[in-house]
mmCIF file of C-alpha atoms in Angstrom:
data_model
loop_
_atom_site.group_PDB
_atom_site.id
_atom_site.type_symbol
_atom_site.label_atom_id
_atom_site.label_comp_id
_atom_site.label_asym_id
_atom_site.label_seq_id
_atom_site.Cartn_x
_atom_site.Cartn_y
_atom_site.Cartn_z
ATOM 1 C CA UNK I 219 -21.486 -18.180 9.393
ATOM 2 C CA UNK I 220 -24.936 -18.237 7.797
ATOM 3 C CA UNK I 221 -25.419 -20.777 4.448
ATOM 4 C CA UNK I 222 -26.654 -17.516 2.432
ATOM 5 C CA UNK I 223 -23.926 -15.140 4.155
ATOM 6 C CA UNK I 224 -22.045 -14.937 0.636
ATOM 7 C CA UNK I 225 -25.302 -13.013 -0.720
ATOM 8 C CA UNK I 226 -24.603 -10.138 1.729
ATOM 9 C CA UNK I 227 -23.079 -6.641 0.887
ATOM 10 C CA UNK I 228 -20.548 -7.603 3.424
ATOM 11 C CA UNK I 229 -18.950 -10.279 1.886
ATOM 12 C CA UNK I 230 -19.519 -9.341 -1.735
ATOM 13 C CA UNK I 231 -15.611 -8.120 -2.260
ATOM 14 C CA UNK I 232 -14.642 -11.926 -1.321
ATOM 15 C CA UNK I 233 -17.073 -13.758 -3.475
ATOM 16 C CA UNK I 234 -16.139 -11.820 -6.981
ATOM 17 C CA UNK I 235 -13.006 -11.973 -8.892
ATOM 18 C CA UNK I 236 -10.909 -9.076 -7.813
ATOM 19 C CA UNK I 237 -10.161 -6.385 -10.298
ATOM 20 C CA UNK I 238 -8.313 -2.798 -9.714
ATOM 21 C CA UNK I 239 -9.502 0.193 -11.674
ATOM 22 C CA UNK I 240 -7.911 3.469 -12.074
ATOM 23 C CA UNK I 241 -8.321 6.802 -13.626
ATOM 24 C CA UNK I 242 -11.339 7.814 -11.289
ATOM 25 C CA UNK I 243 -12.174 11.239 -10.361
ATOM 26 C CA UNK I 244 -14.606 11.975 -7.115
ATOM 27 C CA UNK I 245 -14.619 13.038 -3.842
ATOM 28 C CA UNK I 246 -13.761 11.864 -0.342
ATOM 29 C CA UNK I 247 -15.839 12.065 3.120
ATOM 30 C CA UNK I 248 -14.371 13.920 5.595
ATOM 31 C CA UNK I 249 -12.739 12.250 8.266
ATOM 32 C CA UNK I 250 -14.810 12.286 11.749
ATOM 33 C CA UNK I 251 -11.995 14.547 14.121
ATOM 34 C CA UNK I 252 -11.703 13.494 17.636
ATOM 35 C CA UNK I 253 -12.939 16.262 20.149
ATOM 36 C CA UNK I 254 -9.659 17.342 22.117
ATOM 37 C CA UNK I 255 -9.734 16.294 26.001
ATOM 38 C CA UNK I 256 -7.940 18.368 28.677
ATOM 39 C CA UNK I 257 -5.739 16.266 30.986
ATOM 40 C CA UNK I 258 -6.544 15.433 34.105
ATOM 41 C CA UNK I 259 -4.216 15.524 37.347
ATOM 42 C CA UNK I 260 -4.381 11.803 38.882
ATOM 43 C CA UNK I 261 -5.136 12.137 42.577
ATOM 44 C CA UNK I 262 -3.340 9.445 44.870
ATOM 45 C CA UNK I 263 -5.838 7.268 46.673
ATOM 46 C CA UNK I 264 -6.017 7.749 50.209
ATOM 47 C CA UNK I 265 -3.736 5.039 51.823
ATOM 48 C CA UNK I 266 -5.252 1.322 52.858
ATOM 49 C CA UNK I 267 -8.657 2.484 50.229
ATOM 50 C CA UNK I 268 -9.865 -0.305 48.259
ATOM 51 C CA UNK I 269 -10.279 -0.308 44.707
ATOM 52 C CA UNK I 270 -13.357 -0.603 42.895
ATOM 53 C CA UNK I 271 -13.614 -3.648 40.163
ATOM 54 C CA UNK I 272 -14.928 -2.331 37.230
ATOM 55 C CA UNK I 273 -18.623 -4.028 36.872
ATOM 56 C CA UNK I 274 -20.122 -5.915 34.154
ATOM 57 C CA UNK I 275 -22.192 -3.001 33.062
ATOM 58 C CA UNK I 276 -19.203 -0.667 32.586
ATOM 59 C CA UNK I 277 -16.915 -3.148 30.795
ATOM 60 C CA UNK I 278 -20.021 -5.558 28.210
ATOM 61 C CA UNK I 279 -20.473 -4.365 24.652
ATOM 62 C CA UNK I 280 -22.985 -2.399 23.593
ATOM 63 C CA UNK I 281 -26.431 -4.101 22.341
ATOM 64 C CA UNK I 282 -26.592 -3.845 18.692
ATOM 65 C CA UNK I 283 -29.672 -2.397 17.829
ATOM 66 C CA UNK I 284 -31.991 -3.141 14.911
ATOM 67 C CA UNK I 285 -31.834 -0.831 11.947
ATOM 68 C CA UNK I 286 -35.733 -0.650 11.477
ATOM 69 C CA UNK I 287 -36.023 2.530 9.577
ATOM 70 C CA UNK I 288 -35.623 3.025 6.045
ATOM 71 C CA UNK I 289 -33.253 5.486 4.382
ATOM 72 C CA UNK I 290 -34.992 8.811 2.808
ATOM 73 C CA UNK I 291 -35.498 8.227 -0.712
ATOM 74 C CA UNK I 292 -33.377 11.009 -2.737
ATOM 75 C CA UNK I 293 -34.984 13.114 -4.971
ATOM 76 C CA UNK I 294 -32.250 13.682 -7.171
ATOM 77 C CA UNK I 295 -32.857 9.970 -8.615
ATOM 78 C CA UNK I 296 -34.465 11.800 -11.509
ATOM 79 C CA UNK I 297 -32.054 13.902 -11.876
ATOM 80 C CA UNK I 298 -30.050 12.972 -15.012
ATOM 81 C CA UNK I 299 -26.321 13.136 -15.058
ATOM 82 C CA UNK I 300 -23.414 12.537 -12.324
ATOM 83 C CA UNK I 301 -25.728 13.813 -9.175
ATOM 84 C CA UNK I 302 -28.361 11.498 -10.283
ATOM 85 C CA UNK I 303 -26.056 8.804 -10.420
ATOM 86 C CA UNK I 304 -24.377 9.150 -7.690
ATOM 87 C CA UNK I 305 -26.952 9.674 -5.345
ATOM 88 C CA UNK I 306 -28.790 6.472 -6.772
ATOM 89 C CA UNK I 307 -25.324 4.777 -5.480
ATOM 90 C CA UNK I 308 -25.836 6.564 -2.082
ATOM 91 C CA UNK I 309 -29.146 5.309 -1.517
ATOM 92 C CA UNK I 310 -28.782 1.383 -2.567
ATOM 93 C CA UNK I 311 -26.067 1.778 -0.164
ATOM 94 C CA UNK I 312 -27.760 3.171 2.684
ATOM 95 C CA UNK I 313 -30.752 0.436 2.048
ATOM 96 C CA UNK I 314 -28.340 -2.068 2.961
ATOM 97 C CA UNK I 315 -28.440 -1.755 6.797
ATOM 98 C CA UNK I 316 -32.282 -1.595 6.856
ATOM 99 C CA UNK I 317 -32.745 -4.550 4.752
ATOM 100 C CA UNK I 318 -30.363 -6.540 6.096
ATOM 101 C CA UNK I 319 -32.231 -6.093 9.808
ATOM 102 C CA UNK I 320 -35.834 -6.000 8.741
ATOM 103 C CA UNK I 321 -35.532 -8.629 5.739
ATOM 104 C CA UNK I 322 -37.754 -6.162 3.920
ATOM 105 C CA UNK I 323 -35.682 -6.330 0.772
ATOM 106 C CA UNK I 324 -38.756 -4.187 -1.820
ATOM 107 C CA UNK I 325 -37.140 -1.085 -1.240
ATOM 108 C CA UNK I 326 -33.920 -2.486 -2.353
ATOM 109 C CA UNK I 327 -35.355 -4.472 -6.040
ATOM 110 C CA UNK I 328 -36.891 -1.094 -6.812
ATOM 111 C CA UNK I 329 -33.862 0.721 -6.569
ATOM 112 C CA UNK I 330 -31.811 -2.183 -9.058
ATOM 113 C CA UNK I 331 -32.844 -2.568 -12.474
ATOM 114 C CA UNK I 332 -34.788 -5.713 -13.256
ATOM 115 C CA UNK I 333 -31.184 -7.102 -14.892
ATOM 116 C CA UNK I 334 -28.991 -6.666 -12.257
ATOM 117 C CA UNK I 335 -27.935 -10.189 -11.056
ATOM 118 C CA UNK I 336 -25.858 -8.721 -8.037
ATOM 119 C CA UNK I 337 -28.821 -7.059 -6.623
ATOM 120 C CA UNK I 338 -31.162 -10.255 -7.019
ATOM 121 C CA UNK I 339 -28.858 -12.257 -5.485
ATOM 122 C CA UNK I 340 -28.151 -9.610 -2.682
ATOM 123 C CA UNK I 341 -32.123 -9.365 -1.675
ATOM 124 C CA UNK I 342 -32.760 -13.356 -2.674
ATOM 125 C CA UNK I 343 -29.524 -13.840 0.228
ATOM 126 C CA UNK I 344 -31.679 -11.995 2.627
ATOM 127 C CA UNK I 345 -34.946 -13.391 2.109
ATOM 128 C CA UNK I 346 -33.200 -16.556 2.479
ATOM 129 C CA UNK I 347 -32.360 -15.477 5.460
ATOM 130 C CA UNK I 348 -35.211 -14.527 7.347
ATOM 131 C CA UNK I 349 -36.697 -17.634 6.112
ATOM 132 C CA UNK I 350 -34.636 -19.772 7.685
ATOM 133 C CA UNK I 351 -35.146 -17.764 10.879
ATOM 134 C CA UNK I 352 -31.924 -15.977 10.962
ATOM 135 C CA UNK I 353 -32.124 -12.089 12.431
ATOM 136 C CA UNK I 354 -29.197 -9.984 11.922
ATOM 137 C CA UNK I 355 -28.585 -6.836 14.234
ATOM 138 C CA UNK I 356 -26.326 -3.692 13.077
ATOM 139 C CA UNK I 357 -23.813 -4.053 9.771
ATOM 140 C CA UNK I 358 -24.897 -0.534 8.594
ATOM 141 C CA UNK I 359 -22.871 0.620 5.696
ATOM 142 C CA UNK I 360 -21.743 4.360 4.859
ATOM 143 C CA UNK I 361 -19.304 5.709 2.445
ATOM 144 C CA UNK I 362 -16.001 7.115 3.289
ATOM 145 C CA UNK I 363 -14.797 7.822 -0.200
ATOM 146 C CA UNK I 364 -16.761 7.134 -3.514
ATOM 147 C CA UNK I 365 -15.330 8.316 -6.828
ATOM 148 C CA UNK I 366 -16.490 7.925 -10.525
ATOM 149 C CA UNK I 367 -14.682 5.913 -12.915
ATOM 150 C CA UNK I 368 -15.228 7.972 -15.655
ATOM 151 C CA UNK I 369 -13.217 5.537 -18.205
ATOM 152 C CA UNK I 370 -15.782 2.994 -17.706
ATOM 153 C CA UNK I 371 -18.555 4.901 -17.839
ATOM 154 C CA UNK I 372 -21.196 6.525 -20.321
ATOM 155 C CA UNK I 373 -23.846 8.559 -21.118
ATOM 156 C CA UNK I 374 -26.383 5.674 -19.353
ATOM 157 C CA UNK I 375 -24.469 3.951 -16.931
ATOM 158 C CA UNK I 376 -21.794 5.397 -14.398
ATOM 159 C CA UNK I 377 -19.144 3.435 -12.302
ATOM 160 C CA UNK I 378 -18.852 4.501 -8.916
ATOM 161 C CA UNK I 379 -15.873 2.736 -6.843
ATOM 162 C CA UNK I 380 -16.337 3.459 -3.079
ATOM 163 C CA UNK I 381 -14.604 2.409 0.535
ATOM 164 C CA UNK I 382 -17.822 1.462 2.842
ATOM 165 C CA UNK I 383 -17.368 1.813 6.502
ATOM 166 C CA UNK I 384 -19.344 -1.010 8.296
ATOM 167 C CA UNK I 385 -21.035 -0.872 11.818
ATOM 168 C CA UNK I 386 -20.515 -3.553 14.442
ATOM 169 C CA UNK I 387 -23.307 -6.488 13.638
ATOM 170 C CA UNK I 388 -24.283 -9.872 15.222
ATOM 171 C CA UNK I 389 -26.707 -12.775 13.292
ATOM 172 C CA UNK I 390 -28.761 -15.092 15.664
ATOM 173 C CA UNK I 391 -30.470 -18.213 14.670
ATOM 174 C CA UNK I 392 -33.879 -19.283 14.742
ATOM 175 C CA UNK I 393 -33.659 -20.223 18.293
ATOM 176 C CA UNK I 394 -31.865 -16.727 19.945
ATOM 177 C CA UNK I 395 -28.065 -18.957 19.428
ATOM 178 C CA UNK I 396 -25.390 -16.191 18.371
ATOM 179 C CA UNK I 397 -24.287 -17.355 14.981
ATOM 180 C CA UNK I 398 -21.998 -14.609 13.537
ATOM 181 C CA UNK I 399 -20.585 -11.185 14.880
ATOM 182 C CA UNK I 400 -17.625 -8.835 13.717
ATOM 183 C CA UNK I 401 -16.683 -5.313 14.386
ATOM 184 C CA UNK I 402 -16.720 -2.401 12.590
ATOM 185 C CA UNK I 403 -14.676 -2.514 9.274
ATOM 186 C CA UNK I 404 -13.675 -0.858 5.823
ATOM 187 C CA UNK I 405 -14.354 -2.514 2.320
ATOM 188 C CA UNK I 406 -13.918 -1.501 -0.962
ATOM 189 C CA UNK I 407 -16.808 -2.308 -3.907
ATOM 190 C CA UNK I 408 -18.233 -0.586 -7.073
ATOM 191 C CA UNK I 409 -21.696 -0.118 -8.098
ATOM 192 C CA UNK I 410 -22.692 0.756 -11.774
ATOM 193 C CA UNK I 411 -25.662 3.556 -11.681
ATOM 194 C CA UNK I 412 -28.082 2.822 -14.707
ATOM 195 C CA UNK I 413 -30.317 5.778 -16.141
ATOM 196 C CA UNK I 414 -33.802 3.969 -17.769
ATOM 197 C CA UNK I 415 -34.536 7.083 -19.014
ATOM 198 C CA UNK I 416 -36.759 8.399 -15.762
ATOM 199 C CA UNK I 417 -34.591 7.559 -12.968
ATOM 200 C CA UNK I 418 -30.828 5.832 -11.779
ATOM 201 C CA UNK I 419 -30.915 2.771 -10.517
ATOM 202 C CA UNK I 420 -28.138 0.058 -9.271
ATOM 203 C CA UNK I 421 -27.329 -2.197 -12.287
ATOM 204 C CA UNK I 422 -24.647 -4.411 -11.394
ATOM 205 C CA UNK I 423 -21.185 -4.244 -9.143
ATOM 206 C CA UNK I 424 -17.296 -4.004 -9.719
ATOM 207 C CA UNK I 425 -14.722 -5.773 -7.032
ATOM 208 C CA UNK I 426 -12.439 -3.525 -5.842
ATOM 209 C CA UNK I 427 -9.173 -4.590 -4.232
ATOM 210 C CA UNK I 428 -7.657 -1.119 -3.281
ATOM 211 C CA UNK I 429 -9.006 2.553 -3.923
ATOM 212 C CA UNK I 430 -6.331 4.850 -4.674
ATOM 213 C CA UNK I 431 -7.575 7.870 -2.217
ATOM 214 C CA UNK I 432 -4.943 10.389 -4.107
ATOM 215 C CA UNK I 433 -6.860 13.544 -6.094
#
């Protein structure tokens, strides 16, 4: 595991102390729904007909690919209120992936305030990073569920508590040497959503050890 792999969104729910909020109100993704498959009759082979190993191709892992584009910026960023908020949330989330991969980490410390330690840390991690030569494939990040913790929140600053859904992702070294890789996994964190009077931007984090996904 990389020296500057605690900086990363994917670790940030083991580095902090854990807390557990409750009282939110929000909303939750829809779950992806498997398309349904009609059964096939199995044909008996043919008597004394070898069978065919399955080959390399059909049984490796996907490549992970680079995540080289950037996320569309919102425009509801100046939008003050919840949907401002929120979608300020949205988008320092979906930066994530892109920075991670390209190590261009400017999109991501204009959408933080200039106080938020969390998100200087985050990009510092990854400009670390590609300093040192590491390269890191895949580890996008989406939202399954994000609600608003509306106790903790005020007119300025909103608390959004969120499961992530993370994408397969592999880091290399300097010299093409496979350093880390993990599947794809759930995580739960919290973002705070500061309003500066023009736009929302990230302004710190919350740990979250569970989400309670109840109404």
């Amino acid at each position: 595991m990389p020296a500057t792999s605690s900086f990363v969104l994917r670790c940030a729910t083991a580095v902090f102390a854990a807390v557990l909020l409750a009282g939110c109100t929000g909303e939750e993704a829809p779950s992806p729904t498997a398309a349904p498959t009609t059964p096939v009759a199995s044909t008996p082979a043919a008597s004394g007909s070898p069978t065919e190993a399955p080959t390399a191709s059909s049984t490796a892992e996907p490549e992970i690919e680079k995540i080289t584009t950037p996320p569309a910026v919102p425009v509801d960023l100046k939008t003050p209120g919840k949907v401002g908020s929120k979608a300020a949330v949205e988008y320092f989330v979906a930066l994530y992936g892109y920075t991670l991969n390209t190590g261009d980490t400017s999109l991501l410390r204009a959408a933080s305030t200039e106080t938020c330690d969390y998100c200087r840390s985050l990009a510092d991690g990854i400009d670390a990073e590609f300093d040192s030569g590491v390269q890191t494939a895949g580890d996008a990040a989406t939202i399954n569920v994000i609600r608003q913790h509306e106790g903790e929140s005020t007119s300025s600053e909103h608390v959004w508590l969120m499961e992530l859904h993370f994408a397969p992702y592999e880091t290399l070294a300097a010299d093409g040497a496979s350093v880390e890789s993990k599947g794809p996994r759930e995580e739960t964190l919290g973002l705070v959503a500061a309003w500066d009077g023009t736009r929302w931007r990230v302004a710190d984090y919350v740990d979250v050890v569970e989400l309670d996904r109840s109404s």
